[in-house]
Amino acid sequence: MRCRPWILGTVLVLHFVALSSTASAQLRWQSDLEQAQALAAQTNRLVVVHFWAPWCQPCLQLDRNVFSQPGLGQAVESSFVPVKLNLDDYPALAREYGVTGIPADVVLTPSGALVETMYSPPTADEYVRKLNGAYTRAQAMVAQSAPVQQGYQASPATTAQAAPYQAAPYQPATQQVAPPT
């Protein structure tokens, strides 16, 4: 029996649509901290730097069990520019931000000011809760420097996210996100 070309084409299109929707749900990691900081400044977000290593089993489990969860990428990226750095390649930077073990995350303002250093939790819910806590501390930092931050508003694209556990846009307004149920 001959396969009709339109059937094969339809199957291929559906396959690529499924792959692209799965990929977009995952975190899109940056690999250059300076570029991520510039992007964060342009898009009114914070930076979250994830330190890991290929030999670290908890790091690999975190990739499989947390960072691959549907909706987590959109939730994180609505308020943070995620950066993934191998600890073996950036040991001095990790020490600078107080990282003493991995997997660990460092939350920074776009200018590089440290908001928080945290050890990566084992579930997406806990990860979002910890990022929300860091976001709240960043809001306090912005509020303390309000004269410098005049006119600091989130863009409509940043605030129009709709994920199950949507993180709050980085702006000096009081808002927290409920973790997913």
Coordinates of N, CA and C in Angstrom, one line a residue:
M1 N 0.8 -1.2 0.0 CA 0.0 0.0 0.0 C 0.9 1.3 0.0
R2 N 0.6 2.2 -0.9 CA 1.4 3.4 -1.0 C 0.9 4.4 0.1
C3 N 1.9 5.1 0.6 CA 1.6 6.2 1.6 C 1.3 7.5 0.8
R4 N 0.2 8.1 1.0 CA -0.1 9.3 0.3 C 0.8 10.5 0.9
P5 N 1.3 11.3 0.0 CA 2.2 12.4 0.5 C 1.6 13.3 1.5
W6 N 0.3 13.6 1.3 CA -0.4 14.6 2.2 C -0.5 14.0 3.6
I7 N -0.7 12.6 3.7 CA -0.8 12.0 5.0 C 0.6 12.1 5.7
L8 N 1.6 11.8 5.0 CA 3.0 11.9 5.6 C 3.3 13.3 6.0
G9 N 2.9 14.3 5.2 CA 3.1 15.7 5.5 C 2.4 16.1 6.7
T10 N 1.1 15.7 6.9 CA 0.3 16.0 8.0 C 0.9 15.4 9.3
V11 N 1.4 14.2 9.2 CA 2.0 13.5 10.4 C 3.2 14.3 10.8
L12 N 4.1 14.7 9.8 CA 5.3 15.4 10.2 C 5.0 16.8 10.8
V13 N 4.0 17.5 10.2 CA 3.6 18.8 10.8 C 3.2 18.6 12.2
L14 N 2.3 17.6 12.5 CA 1.8 17.4 13.8 C 2.9 17.1 14.8
H15 N 3.9 16.3 14.3 CA 5.0 15.9 15.2 C 5.8 17.1 15.6
F16 N 6.1 18.0 14.6 CA 6.9 19.2 14.9 C 6.1 20.2 15.8
V17 N 4.9 20.3 15.6 CA 4.0 21.1 16.5 C 4.1 20.6 17.9
A18 N 4.0 19.3 18.1 CA 4.1 18.7 19.4 C 5.4 19.0 20.1
L19 N 6.5 18.8 19.3 CA 7.8 19.0 19.8 C 8.1 20.5 20.2
S20 N 7.6 21.4 19.4 CA 7.8 22.8 19.6 C 7.0 23.3 20.8
S21 N 5.8 22.8 21.1 CA 5.0 23.2 22.2 C 5.7 22.6 23.5
T22 N 6.2 21.4 23.4 CA 6.9 20.9 24.6 C 8.2 21.7 24.9
A23 N 8.9 22.0 23.9 CA 10.2 22.8 24.1 C 9.9 24.2 24.7
S24 N 8.8 24.8 24.2 CA 8.5 26.2 24.7 C 8.0 26.1 26.2
A25 N 7.6 25.0 26.7 CA 7.1 24.9 28.1 C 8.3 24.9 29.0
Q26 N 9.5 24.4 28.5 CA 10.6 24.3 29.4 C 11.4 25.6 29.4
L27 N 12.2 25.7 30.5 CA 13.0 26.9 30.6 C 14.0 27.1 29.5
R28 N 14.1 28.3 29.0 CA 15.1 28.6 28.0 C 16.3 29.3 28.7
W29 N 17.3 28.5 29.0 CA 18.4 28.9 29.7 C 19.3 29.8 28.9
Q30 N 19.8 30.9 29.4 CA 20.9 31.7 28.8 C 22.2 31.1 29.3
S31 N 23.3 31.3 28.6 CA 24.6 30.8 29.0 C 25.6 31.9 29.3
D32 N 25.2 33.2 29.1 CA 26.1 34.3 29.2 C 25.4 35.3 30.3
L33 N 26.0 35.4 31.4 CA 25.5 36.2 32.5 C 25.3 37.7 32.1
E34 N 26.3 38.3 31.4 CA 26.3 39.7 31.0 C 25.1 39.9 30.1
Q35 N 25.0 39.1 29.1 CA 23.9 39.2 28.1 C 22.5 39.1 28.8
A36 N 22.5 38.1 29.8 CA 21.2 37.9 30.5 C 20.9 39.2 31.4
Q37 N 21.9 39.8 32.0 CA 21.6 41.0 32.7 C 21.2 42.1 31.8
A38 N 21.7 42.2 30.6 CA 21.3 43.3 29.7 C 19.8 43.0 29.3
L39 N 19.5 41.8 29.0 CA 18.1 41.4 28.7 C 17.2 41.7 29.8
A40 N 17.6 41.4 31.0 CA 16.8 41.6 32.2 C 16.5 43.1 32.4
A41 N 17.5 43.9 32.1 CA 17.3 45.4 32.2 C 16.3 45.9 31.2
Q42 N 16.5 45.3 30.0 CA 15.6 45.8 28.9 C 14.1 45.3 29.1
T43 N 14.0 44.1 29.7 CA 12.6 43.6 29.8 C 12.0 43.7 31.3
N44 N 12.8 44.4 32.1 CA 12.2 44.7 33.5 C 12.1 43.4 34.3
R45 N 13.1 42.5 34.3 CA 13.0 41.3 35.0 C 14.3 41.1 35.9
L46 N 14.2 40.2 36.8 CA 15.4 39.8 37.6 C 16.1 38.7 36.8
V47 N 17.3 38.4 37.3 CA 18.1 37.3 36.8 C 18.2 36.2 37.8
V48 N 18.0 34.9 37.4 CA 18.2 33.8 38.3 C 19.3 32.9 37.6
V49 N 20.4 32.8 38.4 CA 21.5 32.0 37.9 C 21.5 30.6 38.6
H50 N 21.4 29.6 37.8 CA 21.4 28.2 38.3 C 22.8 27.6 38.1
F51 N 23.4 27.3 39.2 CA 24.7 26.6 39.2 C 24.5 25.1 39.3
W52 N 25.2 24.4 38.4 CA 25.0 22.9 38.4 C 26.4 22.4 37.9
A53 N 26.4 21.0 37.8 CA 27.6 20.4 37.2 C 27.1 19.0 36.6
P54 N 27.7 18.6 35.5 CA 27.2 17.3 34.9 C 27.5 16.1 35.8
W55 N 28.3 16.2 36.8 CA 28.6 15.1 37.7 C 27.6 15.1 38.9
C56 N 26.8 16.1 39.0 CA 25.9 16.3 40.2 C 24.6 15.6 39.9
Q57 N 24.4 14.5 40.6 CA 23.1 13.7 40.4 C 21.9 14.5 40.8
P58 N 21.9 15.3 42.0 CA 20.7 16.1 42.3 C 20.4 17.2 41.2
C59 N 21.5 17.7 40.6 CA 21.3 18.6 39.5 C 20.6 18.0 38.3
L60 N 21.0 16.8 38.0 CA 20.4 16.1 36.9 C 18.9 15.7 37.2
Q61 N 18.7 15.4 38.4 CA 17.3 15.1 38.9 C 16.4 16.3 38.8
L62 N 17.0 17.5 39.2 CA 16.3 18.7 39.1 C 15.9 19.1 37.6
D63 N 16.8 18.8 36.7 CA 16.5 19.0 35.3 C 15.3 18.2 34.9
R64 N 15.3 16.9 35.3 CA 14.3 15.9 34.9 C 13.0 16.2 35.6
N65 N 13.0 16.5 36.9 CA 11.8 16.5 37.7 C 11.2 17.9 37.9
V66 N 12.0 19.0 37.8 CA 11.5 20.3 38.1 C 11.5 21.2 36.8
F67 N 12.7 21.4 36.2 CA 12.8 22.3 35.1 C 12.0 21.9 33.9
S68 N 11.7 20.6 33.8 CA 10.9 20.1 32.6 C 9.4 20.2 32.8
Q69 N 8.9 20.6 34.0 CA 7.5 20.7 34.2 C 6.8 21.7 33.3
P70 N 5.6 21.2 32.8 CA 4.9 22.1 31.9 C 4.5 23.4 32.6
G71 N 4.7 24.5 32.0 CA 4.3 25.8 32.5 C 5.4 26.5 33.4
L72 N 6.4 25.7 33.9 CA 7.4 26.3 34.7 C 8.2 27.3 34.0
G73 N 8.6 27.0 32.8 CA 9.4 27.9 32.0 C 8.7 29.3 31.8
Q74 N 7.5 29.2 31.4 CA 6.7 30.5 31.2 C 6.6 31.2 32.6
A75 N 6.3 30.5 33.6 CA 6.2 31.1 34.9 C 7.5 31.8 35.4
V76 N 8.6 31.1 35.2 CA 9.9 31.7 35.6 C 10.2 32.9 34.7
E77 N 10.1 32.6 33.4 CA 10.6 33.6 32.5 C 9.7 34.9 32.4
S78 N 8.5 34.9 33.0 CA 7.7 36.1 33.1 C 8.4 37.1 34.0
S79 N 9.2 36.7 35.0 CA 9.8 37.7 35.9 C 11.3 37.5 36.0
F80 N 11.9 36.5 35.4 CA 13.3 36.2 35.6 C 13.9 35.9 34.2
V81 N 15.2 36.2 34.0 CA 15.9 35.7 32.9 C 16.8 34.6 33.5
P82 N 16.5 33.4 33.1 CA 17.2 32.2 33.7 C 18.6 32.0 33.0
V83 N 19.6 31.8 33.8 CA 21.0 31.5 33.3 C 21.4 30.2 33.9
K84 N 22.0 29.4 33.2 CA 22.5 28.1 33.7 C 24.0 28.0 33.5
L85 N 24.8 27.9 34.6 CA 26.2 27.9 34.5 C 26.8 26.7 35.2
N86 N 27.7 26.1 34.5 CA 28.4 24.9 35.1 C 29.4 25.4 36.2
L87 N 29.2 24.9 37.4 CA 30.1 25.3 38.5 C 31.6 25.1 38.2
D88 N 31.9 24.0 37.4 CA 33.3 23.7 37.1 C 33.9 24.8 36.2
D89 N 33.1 25.5 35.4 CA 33.5 26.6 34.6 C 33.5 27.9 35.2
Y90 N 32.7 28.1 36.3 CA 32.6 29.4 37.0 C 32.7 29.3 38.5
P91 N 33.8 28.7 39.0 CA 33.9 28.6 40.5 C 34.1 29.9 41.2
A92 N 34.8 30.8 40.6 CA 35.0 32.1 41.3 C 33.7 32.9 41.4
L93 N 32.9 32.9 40.3 CA 31.6 33.5 40.3 C 30.7 32.9 41.4
A94 N 30.7 31.6 41.5 CA 29.9 30.9 42.5 C 30.3 31.3 43.9
R95 N 31.6 31.4 44.1 CA 32.1 31.8 45.5 C 31.7 33.3 45.7
E96 N 31.8 34.1 44.7 CA 31.4 35.5 44.8 C 30.0 35.7 45.3
Y97 N 29.1 34.8 44.9 CA 27.7 34.9 45.3 C 27.3 34.0 46.4
G98 N 28.3 33.4 47.1 CA 28.1 32.6 48.3 C 27.6 31.2 48.1
V99 N 27.8 30.7 46.9 CA 27.4 29.3 46.6 C 28.5 28.3 47.1
T100 N 28.0 27.5 48.0 CA 29.0 26.5 48.6 C 28.6 25.1 48.3
G101 N 27.5 24.9 47.6 CA 27.1 23.5 47.1 C 26.1 23.7 46.0
I102 N 25.9 22.6 45.3 CA 25.0 22.6 44.1 C 24.0 21.5 44.3
P103 N 22.8 21.6 43.6 CA 22.4 22.7 42.8 C 22.0 23.9 43.6
A104 N 22.3 25.0 43.1 CA 22.0 26.3 43.8 C 21.6 27.4 42.8
D105 N 20.8 28.3 43.2 CA 20.3 29.4 42.4 C 20.7 30.7 43.1
V106 N 21.1 31.7 42.3 CA 21.4 33.0 42.8 C 20.4 34.0 42.0
V107 N 19.7 34.8 42.8 CA 18.8 35.8 42.2 C 19.5 37.2 42.2
L108 N 19.6 37.8 41.1 CA 20.3 39.1 41.0 C 19.3 40.1 40.3
T109 N 19.6 41.4 40.6 CA 19.0 42.5 39.9 C 19.7 42.6 38.6
P110 N 19.1 43.3 37.6 CA 19.8 43.4 36.3 C 21.2 44.1 36.4
S111 N 21.4 44.9 37.5 CA 22.7 45.5 37.7 C 23.7 44.6 38.4
G112 N 23.2 43.4 38.8 CA 24.1 42.4 39.4 C 24.1 42.4 40.9
A113 N 23.2 43.2 41.5 CA 23.1 43.2 43.0 C 22.5 41.9 43.4
L114 N 23.1 41.3 44.5 CA 22.6 40.0 45.0 C 21.3 40.2 45.8
V115 N 20.3 39.4 45.4 CA 19.0 39.4 46.1 C 19.0 38.3 47.0
E116 N 19.4 37.1 46.5 CA 19.3 35.9 47.4 C 20.1 34.7 46.7
T117 N 20.8 33.9 47.6 CA 21.4 32.7 47.2 C 20.6 31.6 47.8
M118 N 20.1 30.6 47.0 CA 19.3 29.5 47.6 C 19.7 28.2 47.0
Y119 N 19.4 27.1 47.7 CA 19.6 25.8 47.2 C 18.4 25.4 46.5
S120 N 18.5 24.8 45.3 CA 17.4 24.5 44.5 C 16.5 23.4 45.1
P121 N 15.2 23.7 45.3 CA 14.3 22.7 45.9 C 13.9 21.6 44.9
P122 N 13.4 20.5 45.4 CA 13.2 19.3 44.6 C 11.9 19.3 43.8
T123 N 11.0 20.3 44.0 CA 9.7 20.3 43.3 C 9.5 21.7 42.7
A124 N 8.7 21.7 41.6 CA 8.3 22.9 40.9 C 7.6 23.9 41.9
D125 N 6.7 23.4 42.7 CA 6.0 24.3 43.7 C 7.0 25.0 44.6
E126 N 7.9 24.2 45.2 CA 8.9 24.8 46.1 C 9.8 25.8 45.4
Y127 N 10.2 25.5 44.1 CA 11.0 26.4 43.4 C 10.3 27.7 43.1
V128 N 9.1 27.7 42.8 CA 8.3 28.9 42.5 C 8.2 29.7 43.9
R129 N 7.9 29.0 45.0 CA 7.8 29.7 46.3 C 9.0 30.4 46.6
K130 N 10.2 29.7 46.4 CA 11.5 30.3 46.7 C 11.7 31.5 45.8
L131 N 11.4 31.4 44.6 CA 11.6 32.5 43.7 C 10.7 33.7 44.0
N132 N 9.4 33.4 44.5 CA 8.5 34.4 44.9 C 9.1 35.2 46.1
G133 N 9.7 34.4 47.1 CA 10.4 35.0 48.2 C 11.5 36.0 47.8
A134 N 12.3 35.5 46.8 CA 13.4 36.4 46.3 C 12.8 37.6 45.6
Y135 N 11.7 37.4 44.9 CA 11.1 38.5 44.2 C 10.6 39.6 45.2
T136 N 10.0 39.1 46.3 CA 9.5 40.0 47.4 C 10.7 40.8 47.9
R137 N 11.8 40.2 48.2 CA 13.0 40.9 48.7 C 13.5 41.9 47.6
A138 N 13.4 41.5 46.4 CA 13.9 42.5 45.3 C 12.9 43.7 45.3
Q139 N 11.6 43.5 45.5 CA 10.7 44.6 45.6 C 11.1 45.5 46.7
A140 N 11.5 45.0 47.9 CA 11.9 45.8 49.0 C 13.1 46.6 48.6
M141 N 14.1 46.0 47.9 CA 15.3 46.7 47.5 C 14.9 47.8 46.6
V142 N 14.0 47.6 45.6 CA 13.5 48.6 44.7 C 12.8 49.8 45.5
A143 N 12.0 49.4 46.5 CA 11.3 50.4 47.2 C 12.2 51.3 48.0
Q144 N 13.3 50.7 48.5 CA 14.3 51.5 49.3 C 15.1 52.4 48.4
S145 N 15.2 52.1 47.1 CA 15.9 53.0 46.2 C 14.9 53.7 45.2
A146 N 13.7 53.9 45.7 CA 12.6 54.5 44.9 C 13.0 55.8 44.1
P147 N 13.8 56.7 44.7 CA 14.1 57.9 43.9 C 14.9 57.5 42.7
V148 N 15.7 56.5 42.7 CA 16.5 56.1 41.6 C 15.7 55.4 40.6
Q149 N 14.6 54.7 41.0 CA 13.8 53.9 40.2 C 12.5 54.5 39.7
Q150 N 12.5 55.8 39.7 CA 11.3 56.5 39.2 C 10.9 56.1 37.8
G151 N 9.6 55.9 37.6 CA 9.1 55.5 36.3 C 9.4 54.0 35.9
Y152 N 9.8 53.2 36.8 CA 10.1 51.8 36.6 C 8.8 51.0 36.5
Q153 N 8.4 50.6 35.3 CA 7.1 49.9 35.1 C 7.4 48.7 34.3
A154 N 6.6 47.6 34.5 CA 6.7 46.4 33.7 C 6.0 46.6 32.4
S155 N 6.5 46.0 31.4 CA 6.0 46.1 30.0 C 4.7 45.3 30.0
P156 N 3.8 45.6 29.1 CA 2.5 44.8 28.9 C 2.9 43.3 28.6
A157 N 3.9 43.1 27.8 CA 4.3 41.7 27.4 C 4.7 40.9 28.7
T158 N 5.4 41.6 29.6 CA 5.8 40.9 30.8 C 4.7 40.6 31.7
T159 N 3.7 41.5 31.8 CA 2.6 41.3 32.7 C 1.5 40.4 32.2
A160 N 1.5 40.1 30.9 CA 0.4 39.4 30.3 C 0.6 37.9 30.2
Q161 N 1.4 37.3 31.1 CA 1.7 35.9 31.1 C 0.5 35.2 31.8
A162 N 0.3 33.9 31.4 CA -0.8 33.2 32.0 C -0.4 31.7 32.1
A163 N 0.4 31.4 33.1 CA 0.9 30.1 33.4 C 0.2 29.6 34.7
P164 N 0.1 28.3 34.9 CA -0.6 27.8 36.2 C 0.0 28.4 37.4
Y165 N 1.3 28.6 37.4 CA 2.0 29.2 38.6 C 2.8 30.4 38.1
Q166 N 2.1 31.4 37.6 CA 2.6 32.6 37.1 C 3.4 33.4 38.1
A167 N 4.6 33.7 37.8 CA 5.4 34.5 38.7 C 5.0 36.0 38.5
A168 N 5.2 36.8 39.5 CA 4.8 38.2 39.3 C 5.8 39.0 38.5
P169 N 5.4 39.9 37.7 CA 6.4 40.7 36.9 C 7.2 41.6 37.9
Y170 N 8.4 41.8 37.5 CA 9.4 42.6 38.4 C 9.1 44.0 38.3
Q171 N 8.3 44.5 39.2 CA 8.0 45.9 39.3 C 7.8 46.2 40.8
P172 N 7.9 47.5 41.2 CA 7.8 47.8 42.6 C 6.3 47.8 43.1
A173 N 5.5 46.9 42.7 CA 4.2 46.7 43.2 C 4.1 45.5 44.1
T174 N 3.2 45.5 45.1 CA 3.1 44.4 46.0 C 2.2 43.3 45.4
Q175 N 2.8 42.2 45.0 CA 2.1 41.1 44.3 C 2.8 39.8 44.5
Q176 N 2.2 38.8 44.9 CA 2.8 37.5 45.0 C 2.0 36.5 44.3
V177 N 2.6 35.4 43.9 CA 1.9 34.4 43.1 C 1.7 33.2 43.9
A178 N 0.5 32.6 43.8 CA 0.2 31.3 44.5 C 0.9 30.2 43.8
P179 N 1.5 29.2 44.5 CA 2.1 28.1 43.8 C 1.0 27.2 43.2
P180 N 1.4 26.4 42.2 CA 0.4 25.6 41.6 C -0.3 24.6 42.5
T181 N -1.5 24.3 42.2 CA -2.2 23.3 43.1 C -2.1 21.9 42.5

